[in-house]
Coordinates of C-alpha atoms and ligand atoms in Angstrom, one line a residue:
X427 CA -128.2 112.8 12.2
X428 CA -131.7 113.2 13.6
X429 CA -132.5 113.8 17.3
X430 CA -136.1 112.7 16.9
X431 CA -137.5 110.5 19.6
X432 CA -137.3 106.8 18.8
X433 CA -140.7 105.7 17.5
X434 CA -141.6 102.5 19.3
X435 CA -144.5 100.1 19.5
X436 CA -146.8 102.3 21.6
X437 CA -148.7 99.5 23.3
X438 CA -147.4 99.0 26.8
X439 CA -149.1 95.6 27.3
X440 CA -147.6 94.2 24.0
X441 CA -144.1 95.5 24.8
X442 CA -144.3 94.0 28.3
X443 CA -145.4 90.7 26.9
X444 CA -142.6 90.6 24.3
X445 CA -140.0 91.4 27.0
X446 CA -141.4 89.0 29.6
X447 CA -142.2 92.0 31.9
X448 CA -144.7 91.3 34.7
X449 CA -144.6 94.7 36.4
X450 CA -144.4 98.3 35.3
X451 CA -143.1 101.1 37.4
X452 CA -145.2 104.1 36.5
X453 CA -142.8 106.9 37.4
X454 CA -142.6 110.7 37.5
X455 CA -140.6 113.2 39.5
X456 CA -141.7 116.2 41.6
X457 CA -140.1 119.6 41.2
X458 CA -137.2 118.5 43.4
X459 CA -136.5 115.5 41.3
X460 CA -137.8 112.9 43.8
X461 CA -138.8 109.8 41.8
X462 CA -142.3 108.7 42.7
X463 CA -143.9 105.5 41.3
X464 CA -146.6 102.9 41.6
X465 CA -145.9 99.3 40.7
X466 CA -148.5 98.2 38.2
X467 CA -148.9 94.5 37.3
X468 CA -148.9 93.8 33.6
X469 CA -152.5 92.6 33.9
X470 CA -153.4 96.3 34.4
X471 CA -151.1 97.6 31.7
X472 CA -153.9 98.4 29.3
X473 CA -155.8 100.4 32.0
X474 CA -152.6 102.1 32.9
X475 CA -152.0 103.3 29.4
X476 CA -155.6 104.4 28.9
X477 CA -156.5 105.8 32.4
X478 CA -153.2 106.3 34.2
X479 CA -152.6 105.6 37.8
X480 CA -153.7 107.7 40.8
X481 CA -151.6 109.5 43.5
X482 CA -152.4 111.7 46.4
X483 CA -150.5 114.7 45.1
X484 CA -149.7 116.4 48.4
X485 CA -147.9 113.2 49.5
X486 CA -145.8 113.2 46.4
X487 CA -143.8 116.3 47.6
X488 CA -143.2 119.5 45.6
X489 CA -145.9 119.3 43.0
X490 CA -148.3 122.1 43.8
X491 CA -151.0 120.2 45.6
X492 CA -152.7 120.5 49.0
X493 CA -154.2 117.6 51.0
X494 CA -157.7 118.5 49.8
X495 CA -156.9 118.6 46.1
X496 CA -158.2 116.0 43.7
X497 CA -155.9 113.0 42.7
X498 CA -152.9 113.4 40.5
X499 CA -153.2 110.9 37.7
X500 CA -149.9 109.8 36.1
X501 CA -150.5 109.0 32.4
X502 CA -147.6 107.0 30.9
X503 CA -145.7 108.1 27.9
X504 CA -145.3 104.8 26.1
X505 CA -142.4 106.0 24.1
X506 CA -140.4 106.1 27.4
X507 CA -141.0 102.5 28.2
X508 CA -137.7 101.1 29.5
X509 CA -137.1 97.5 30.6
X510 CA -134.9 97.4 33.7
X511 CA -134.0 93.7 34.1
X512 CA -130.9 94.7 36.1
X513 CA -133.3 95.6 38.9
X514 CA -135.7 92.7 38.5
X515 CA -135.9 90.3 35.4
X516 CA -139.6 91.1 35.0
X517 CA -139.6 94.9 35.6
X518 CA -139.9 97.8 33.2
X519 CA -140.4 101.5 34.0
X520 CA -142.4 104.1 32.1
X521 CA -142.2 107.8 32.6
X522 CA -145.5 109.5 33.2
X523 CA -147.1 112.9 32.7
X524 CA -149.1 113.8 35.8
X525 CA -152.6 115.1 35.0
X526 CA -155.3 116.7 37.3
X527 CA -158.9 117.0 36.2
X528 CA -158.1 115.6 32.8
X529 CA -155.4 118.1 32.0
X530 CA -151.6 118.0 32.1
X531 CA -150.6 119.3 35.6
X532 CA -148.6 122.6 35.2
X533 CA -146.5 121.8 38.3
X534 CA -145.2 118.5 36.8
X535 CA -141.6 118.9 35.5
X536 CA -142.1 116.6 32.5
X537 CA -145.2 118.6 31.5
X538 CA -143.2 121.9 31.9
X539 CA -140.4 120.7 29.7
X540 CA -142.8 119.7 27.0
X541 CA -144.6 123.1 27.1
X542 CA -141.3 124.9 26.7
X543 CA -140.2 122.6 23.9
X544 CA -143.5 123.3 22.1
X545 CA -142.8 127.0 22.2
X546 CA -139.5 126.7 20.4
X547 CA -141.0 127.4 17.0
X548 CA -139.8 124.2 15.2
X549 CA -136.3 124.3 16.8
X550 CA -135.4 121.2 18.7
X551 CA -133.0 121.0 21.6
X552 CA -130.5 118.2 21.9
X553 CA -129.1 117.5 25.3
X554 CA -126.2 115.3 26.5
X555 CA -126.0 115.0 30.3
X556 CA -122.9 114.1 32.3
X557 CA -124.0 112.2 35.4
X558 CA -121.4 112.5 38.2
X559 CA -122.0 110.9 41.6
X560 CA -120.2 109.6 44.7
X561 CA -120.4 106.0 46.0
X562 CA -120.4 106.3 49.8
X563 CA -121.1 104.3 53.0
X564 CA -121.8 105.4 56.6
X565 CA -119.7 104.2 59.5
X566 CA -121.1 103.2 62.9
X567 CA -121.3 106.9 63.9
X568 CA -123.2 107.7 60.8
X569 CA -120.3 109.5 59.2
X570 CA -120.3 109.5 55.4
X571 CA -117.1 108.3 53.7
X572 CA -116.2 106.9 50.2
X573 CA -117.4 103.3 49.9
X574 CA -114.0 102.2 48.7
X575 CA -111.8 102.5 51.9
X576 CA -108.7 102.5 49.7
X577 CA -109.8 105.5 47.8
X578 CA -107.7 108.0 49.7
X579 CA -105.3 109.5 47.3
X580 CA -105.2 113.4 47.2
X581 CA -105.5 113.3 43.4
X582 CA -107.7 110.3 42.6
X583 CA -109.0 111.5 39.2
X584 CA -108.8 108.9 36.4
X585 CA -106.9 106.5 38.7
X586 CA -107.1 103.2 37.0
X587 CA -107.0 101.3 40.3
X588 CA -109.9 103.2 41.9
X589 CA -111.9 102.6 38.7
X590 CA -111.1 98.9 38.7
X591 CA -112.1 98.5 42.4
X592 CA -115.6 99.6 41.4
X593 CA -115.6 97.5 38.2
X594 CA -118.6 95.4 39.1
X595 CA -120.8 98.3 39.8
X596 CA -119.7 100.5 36.9
X597 CA -119.8 97.8 34.3
X598 CA -123.3 96.7 35.5
X599 CA -124.5 100.3 34.8
X600 CA -122.6 100.5 31.5
X601 CA -124.1 97.2 30.3
X602 CA -127.5 98.4 31.2
X603 CA -127.0 101.7 29.4
X604 CA -125.8 99.9 26.2
X605 CA -128.6 97.3 26.3
X606 CA -131.1 100.2 26.5
X607 CA -129.5 101.8 23.4
X608 CA -128.1 104.9 25.3
X609 CA -124.6 104.3 23.9
X610 CA -122.4 104.5 27.1
X611 CA -119.1 105.8 25.8
X612 CA -117.0 106.3 29.0
X613 CA -116.9 105.6 32.7
X614 CA -114.3 107.2 34.9
X615 CA -113.1 107.9 38.4
X616 CA -113.7 111.7 38.9
X617 CA -111.7 114.2 40.9
X618 CA -113.1 113.5 44.3
X619 CA -112.5 110.3 46.4
X620 CA -115.4 108.0 45.8
X621 CA -116.6 110.0 42.8
X622 CA -117.5 108.5 39.4
X623 CA -119.0 109.6 36.1
X624 CA -120.8 107.4 33.5
X625 CA -121.5 109.0 30.1
X626 CA -124.1 108.2 27.5
X627 CA -124.8 109.8 24.1
X628 CA -127.0 112.9 23.7
X629 CA -130.6 112.8 22.5
X630 CA -133.6 115.1 22.3
X631 CA -134.1 117.0 25.5
X632 CA -137.1 115.0 26.8
X633 CA -135.4 111.6 26.2
X634 CA -132.2 112.7 27.9
X635 CA -134.2 114.1 30.9
X636 CA -136.0 110.8 31.2
X637 CA -132.7 108.9 30.9
X638 CA -131.1 111.0 33.7
X639 CA -134.0 110.1 36.0
X640 CA -133.7 106.4 34.9
X641 CA -129.9 106.5 35.4
X642 CA -130.2 107.9 38.9
X643 CA -132.7 105.2 39.8
X644 CA -130.6 102.4 38.3
X645 CA -127.3 103.7 39.9
X646 CA -129.0 104.2 43.3
X647 CA -130.7 100.8 43.4
X648 CA -127.7 98.8 42.1
X649 CA -125.3 100.6 44.5
X650 CA -127.6 99.8 47.4
X651 CA -127.5 96.1 46.5
X652 CA -123.7 96.3 47.0
X653 CA -124.1 98.0 50.4
X654 CA -123.2 101.4 49.1
X655 CA -125.2 104.7 48.7
X656 CA -124.9 106.5 45.4
X657 CA -125.3 110.2 46.0
X658 CA -125.9 112.9 43.5
X659 CA -125.9 115.7 46.1
X660 CA -123.8 118.5 44.7
X661 CA -121.1 118.6 47.4
X662 CA -121.0 115.8 49.9
X663 CA -117.5 116.6 51.2
X664 CA -116.1 120.0 52.0
X665 CA -112.6 119.2 50.9
X666 CA -113.4 117.4 47.6
X667 CA -114.9 118.4 44.3
X668 CA -118.6 118.4 43.9
X669 CA -120.9 116.6 41.5
X670 CA -122.0 118.4 38.4
X671 CA -124.7 117.5 35.8
X672 CA -123.0 119.2 32.9
X673 CA -125.4 119.7 30.0
X674 CA -124.2 119.6 26.4
X675 CA -126.6 121.7 24.3
X676 CA -127.3 122.2 20.7
X677 CA -130.2 123.4 18.5
X678 CA -131.5 121.5 15.5
X679 CA -134.2 122.1 12.8
X680 CA -135.6 119.2 10.7
X681 CA -132.6 117.0 11.5
X682 CA -130.1 119.8 10.7
X683 CA -127.6 120.9 13.3
X684 CA -127.7 124.8 13.7
X685 CA -124.6 125.3 15.9
X686 CA -121.6 124.4 13.8
X687 CA -119.9 127.1 11.6
X688 CA -116.4 126.2 10.6
X689 CA -115.6 129.8 9.4
X690 CA -116.4 131.3 12.9
X691 CA -114.1 134.3 13.3
X692 CA -113.8 133.7 17.0
X693 CA -112.3 130.3 16.3
X694 CA -114.8 128.1 18.3
X695 CA -116.5 126.8 15.2
X696 CA -119.9 128.2 16.3
X697 CA -122.7 129.8 14.2
X698 CA -124.4 133.1 14.9
X699 CA -127.4 131.2 16.3
X700 CA -125.1 129.3 18.7
X701 CA -123.6 132.5 19.9
X702 CA -127.0 134.1 20.4
X703 CA -128.2 131.0 22.3
X704 CA -125.0 131.1 24.4
X705 CA -125.5 134.8 25.1
X706 CA -129.0 134.2 26.2
X707 CA -127.8 131.6 28.7
X708 CA -125.2 134.0 30.0
X709 CA -127.6 136.8 30.3
X710 CA -130.0 134.7 32.4
X711 CA -127.3 132.8 34.3
X712 CA -128.1 134.1 37.8
X713 CA -131.8 133.2 37.7
X714 CA -131.0 130.0 35.9
X715 CA -128.8 128.9 38.7
X716 CA -131.8 128.6 41.0
X717 CA -133.1 125.9 38.6
X718 CA -130.0 124.1 37.6
X719 CA -128.3 124.3 41.1
X720 CA -131.4 124.2 43.3
X721 CA -130.2 123.3 46.8
X722 CA -128.4 125.0 49.7
X723 CA -125.6 122.5 49.1
X724 CA -125.3 123.5 45.4
X725 CA -123.6 126.7 46.4
X726 CA -121.0 124.9 48.4
X727 CA -119.9 123.5 45.0
X728 CA -119.9 126.6 42.9
X729 CA -118.6 128.9 45.7
X730 CA -116.1 126.3 46.9
X731 CA -112.7 127.0 48.2
X732 CA -110.1 125.0 46.3
X733 CA -110.4 121.3 47.3
X734 CA -107.6 118.8 48.0
X735 CA -107.2 117.9 44.3
X736 CA -106.4 121.5 43.4
X737 CA -109.4 122.7 41.4
X738 CA -113.2 122.7 41.8
X739 CA -113.9 122.5 38.0
X740 CA -117.2 124.3 38.7
X741 CA -118.0 127.9 37.7
X742 CA -118.1 131.0 39.9
X743 CA -119.0 133.5 37.2
X744 CA -121.1 133.6 34.1
X745 CA -118.4 133.5 31.4
X746 CA -117.8 131.4 28.3
X747 CA -114.7 130.1 26.6
X748 CA -113.3 127.4 24.3
X749 CA -112.2 124.0 25.6
X750 CA -111.6 125.5 29.1
X751 CA -113.4 123.9 32.0
X752 CA -113.3 127.0 34.3
X753 CA -116.1 128.7 32.5
X754 CA -119.9 128.5 33.1
X755 CA -120.2 127.7 29.3
X756 CA -117.4 125.7 27.7
X757 CA -117.3 125.2 23.9
X758 CA -115.5 121.8 23.6
X759 CA -116.3 121.6 19.9
X760 CA -118.3 123.6 17.3
X761 CA -121.3 121.2 17.5
X762 CA -122.4 122.1 21.1
X763 CA -122.0 124.2 24.2
X764 CA -121.5 122.7 27.6
X765 CA -123.3 124.3 30.6
X766 CA -121.3 123.5 33.7
X767 CA -123.4 125.3 36.3
X768 CA -125.9 122.5 36.7
X769 CA -125.3 119.9 39.4
X770 CA -126.5 116.6 40.6
X771 CA -129.5 118.0 42.5
X772 CA -130.9 119.6 39.3
X773 CA -134.2 118.3 38.0
X774 CA -133.3 117.4 34.5
X775 CA -136.7 118.4 33.0
X776 CA -136.6 121.8 34.6
X777 CA -132.9 122.3 33.8
X778 CA -133.5 121.7 30.1
X779 CA -136.7 123.8 30.1
X780 CA -135.2 126.8 31.8
X781 CA -131.9 126.7 29.8
X782 CA -133.8 126.4 26.5
X783 CA -135.9 129.4 27.5
X784 CA -132.8 131.4 28.3
X785 CA -131.0 130.4 25.1
X786 CA -134.1 131.1 23.0
X787 CA -134.3 134.6 24.4
X788 CA -130.8 135.1 23.2
X789 CA -131.8 133.8 19.7
X790 CA -135.0 135.9 19.6
X791 CA -133.0 139.1 20.6
X792 CA -130.0 138.2 18.4
X793 CA -127.7 138.7 21.4
X794 CA -123.9 138.4 21.1
X795 CA -121.9 137.2 24.1
X796 CA -118.9 139.5 23.5
X797 CA -115.3 138.3 23.6
X798 CA -114.3 135.0 24.9
X799 CA -113.9 134.9 28.7
X800 CA -116.5 137.6 29.1
X801 CA -120.1 137.5 30.3
X802 CA -122.3 140.1 28.6
X803 CA -120.6 143.2 29.9
X804 CA -118.9 142.0 33.0
X805 CA -121.9 141.5 35.4
X806 CA -120.8 138.0 35.8
X807 CA -120.7 136.7 39.4
X808 CA -123.0 133.8 39.9
X809 CA -125.3 133.8 43.0
X810 CA -123.3 132.9 46.2
X811 CA -126.2 131.1 47.9
X812 CA -129.6 129.5 47.1
X813 CA -131.4 132.6 48.4
X814 CA -129.5 134.9 46.1
X815 CA -130.3 132.6 43.2
X816 CA -134.0 132.4 44.0
X817 CA -134.1 136.2 44.2
X818 CA -132.5 136.3 40.7
X819 CA -135.0 133.7 39.5
X820 CA -138.1 135.6 40.5
X821 CA -136.7 138.8 39.0
X822 CA -136.0 137.1 35.7
X823 CA -139.2 136.9 33.6
X824 CA -137.7 134.5 31.0
X825 CA -136.5 131.8 33.4
X826 CA -139.5 132.2 35.7
X827 CA -141.7 132.1 32.6
X828 CA -140.2 128.8 31.7
X829 CA -141.3 127.3 35.0
X830 CA -144.8 128.8 34.4
X831 CA -144.8 127.5 30.8
X832 CA -147.7 125.0 31.4
X833 CA -149.6 127.3 33.8
X834 CA -149.2 130.2 36.2
X835 CA -147.9 130.0 39.8
X836 CA -145.2 127.4 39.5
X837 CA -142.3 129.7 39.8
X838 CA -143.8 131.4 42.8
X839 CA -144.4 128.0 44.4
X840 CA -140.9 126.8 43.5
X841 CA -139.3 130.0 44.9
X842 CA -141.3 129.7 48.2
X843 CA -140.3 126.0 48.5
X844 CA -136.6 126.9 47.9
X845 CA -136.6 129.9 50.3
X846 CA -138.0 127.7 53.0
X847 CA -135.3 125.1 52.3
X848 CA -132.7 127.8 52.7
X849 CA -134.2 129.2 55.9
X850 CA -134.6 125.7 57.4
X851 CA -130.9 125.2 56.9
X852 CA -130.1 128.7 58.1
X853 CA -132.1 128.2 61.3
X854 CA -129.7 125.6 62.7
X855 CA -126.6 126.7 64.6
X856 CA -123.7 125.1 62.8
X857 CA -120.4 123.8 64.3
X858 CA -118.6 126.4 62.2
X859 CA -120.5 129.2 63.9
X860 CA -119.7 127.9 67.3
X861 CA -116.0 127.7 66.4
X862 CA -116.0 131.2 65.1
X863 CA -118.0 133.0 67.7
X864 CA -117.9 131.1 71.0
X865 CA -114.9 133.0 72.4
X866 CA -114.8 135.8 69.8
X867 CA -116.3 138.6 71.9
Ligands
LIG1147 N1 -117.0 117.6 39.3 C1 -116.9 118.9 38.6 C2 -118.1 119.7 38.8 O1 -118.6 119.8 39.9 C3 -116.6 118.7 37.1 C4 -115.4 117.9 36.8 C5 -115.3 117.7 35.3 O2 -115.1 118.6 34.5 O3 -115.7 116.5 34.9 O4 -118.7 120.3 38.0
LIG1148 MG1 -116.9 115.1 35.1

């Protein structure tokens, strides 16, 4: 099996004409994962492919620009062309690489991932992403609740009836994924009320990151059409499980998988290269969390008290194990490792880039992760808050180096953005504080 990107007819205008597409959504995400786009009519497709389309970078969000900076120009990657007739019959989207002054912009997540992939010395990273999300609505008072008012059971996971009540939404997404060739293989009700997961087959890291962005867009827009909000926020409800973005990772070279080793003495079916990669991820786990769990809310998921269903299924410490969902790294089969620290707020490009850098450091240094259940010598607690994680990130030259892979200053900018996000949240007096302190002294 090969994980090479699918070679396609590279001419956007021709593809659009064949598919009856009249508009192209030229799309990219900022460092936080916000999808930004311009709608380009097919009459301008040739110019779009040749010259890109212009954005005021500061207005985009977290992408390293000030108001007085020159335009950010989004140049489409034609291999990512994706018709989305489920949104509009005549619409396709194309993922773009932002450029400034004629060069790829180092603060653009898609550019960063490609820079890290290019450093992997001929090794290719395959990624499978598990997209979990909640379908919610707001009541008249603005309170968020599961969109399905009957979804109240304390243990709703896999409930066939809860799944069936969302049949129209879930099967629309499944049909779209399959028509796009993503090979959707399962859709389920997850462990939280209102929570679902829709799985598609792994691919090369860039393709999967593009697909996660496309999937979030499709799921959000189609849910809105049914009067629901799809949320990928890591922990929308205190007493329910959170939403992960588990990443299934494997290394390949020239179409050959490097992870499986049936004679593995530890019994997980992994090769020495796989263990070294895994050990690298464990060693850099704390800094990595700032990238793969990048919001204040992320740490409500990983540090969570036990929810109503009985388990959080999300890691608190940097350990690895076999087919055991309590570890940061699970080894479900000898062909891959599953990173369970990443959540629905992760930017999939940055998550893949930072994880690859961490794993490759393990490969370069020939690291060994020690016994199952361990985490490189026992220093294994994951950061309890975003602020702790950001401190770990800036202290970790490998993970911060991944963010700076296309140019300097990105990690510093990201860390400052995330510190401000934490302090903004911290600045507000919460109901929990009032409860605790009002009459305590
Ligand atoms: N929702 C859980 C999480 O936050 C994962 C549940 C599962 O293993 O699918 O990671
Ligand atoms: Mg799941």
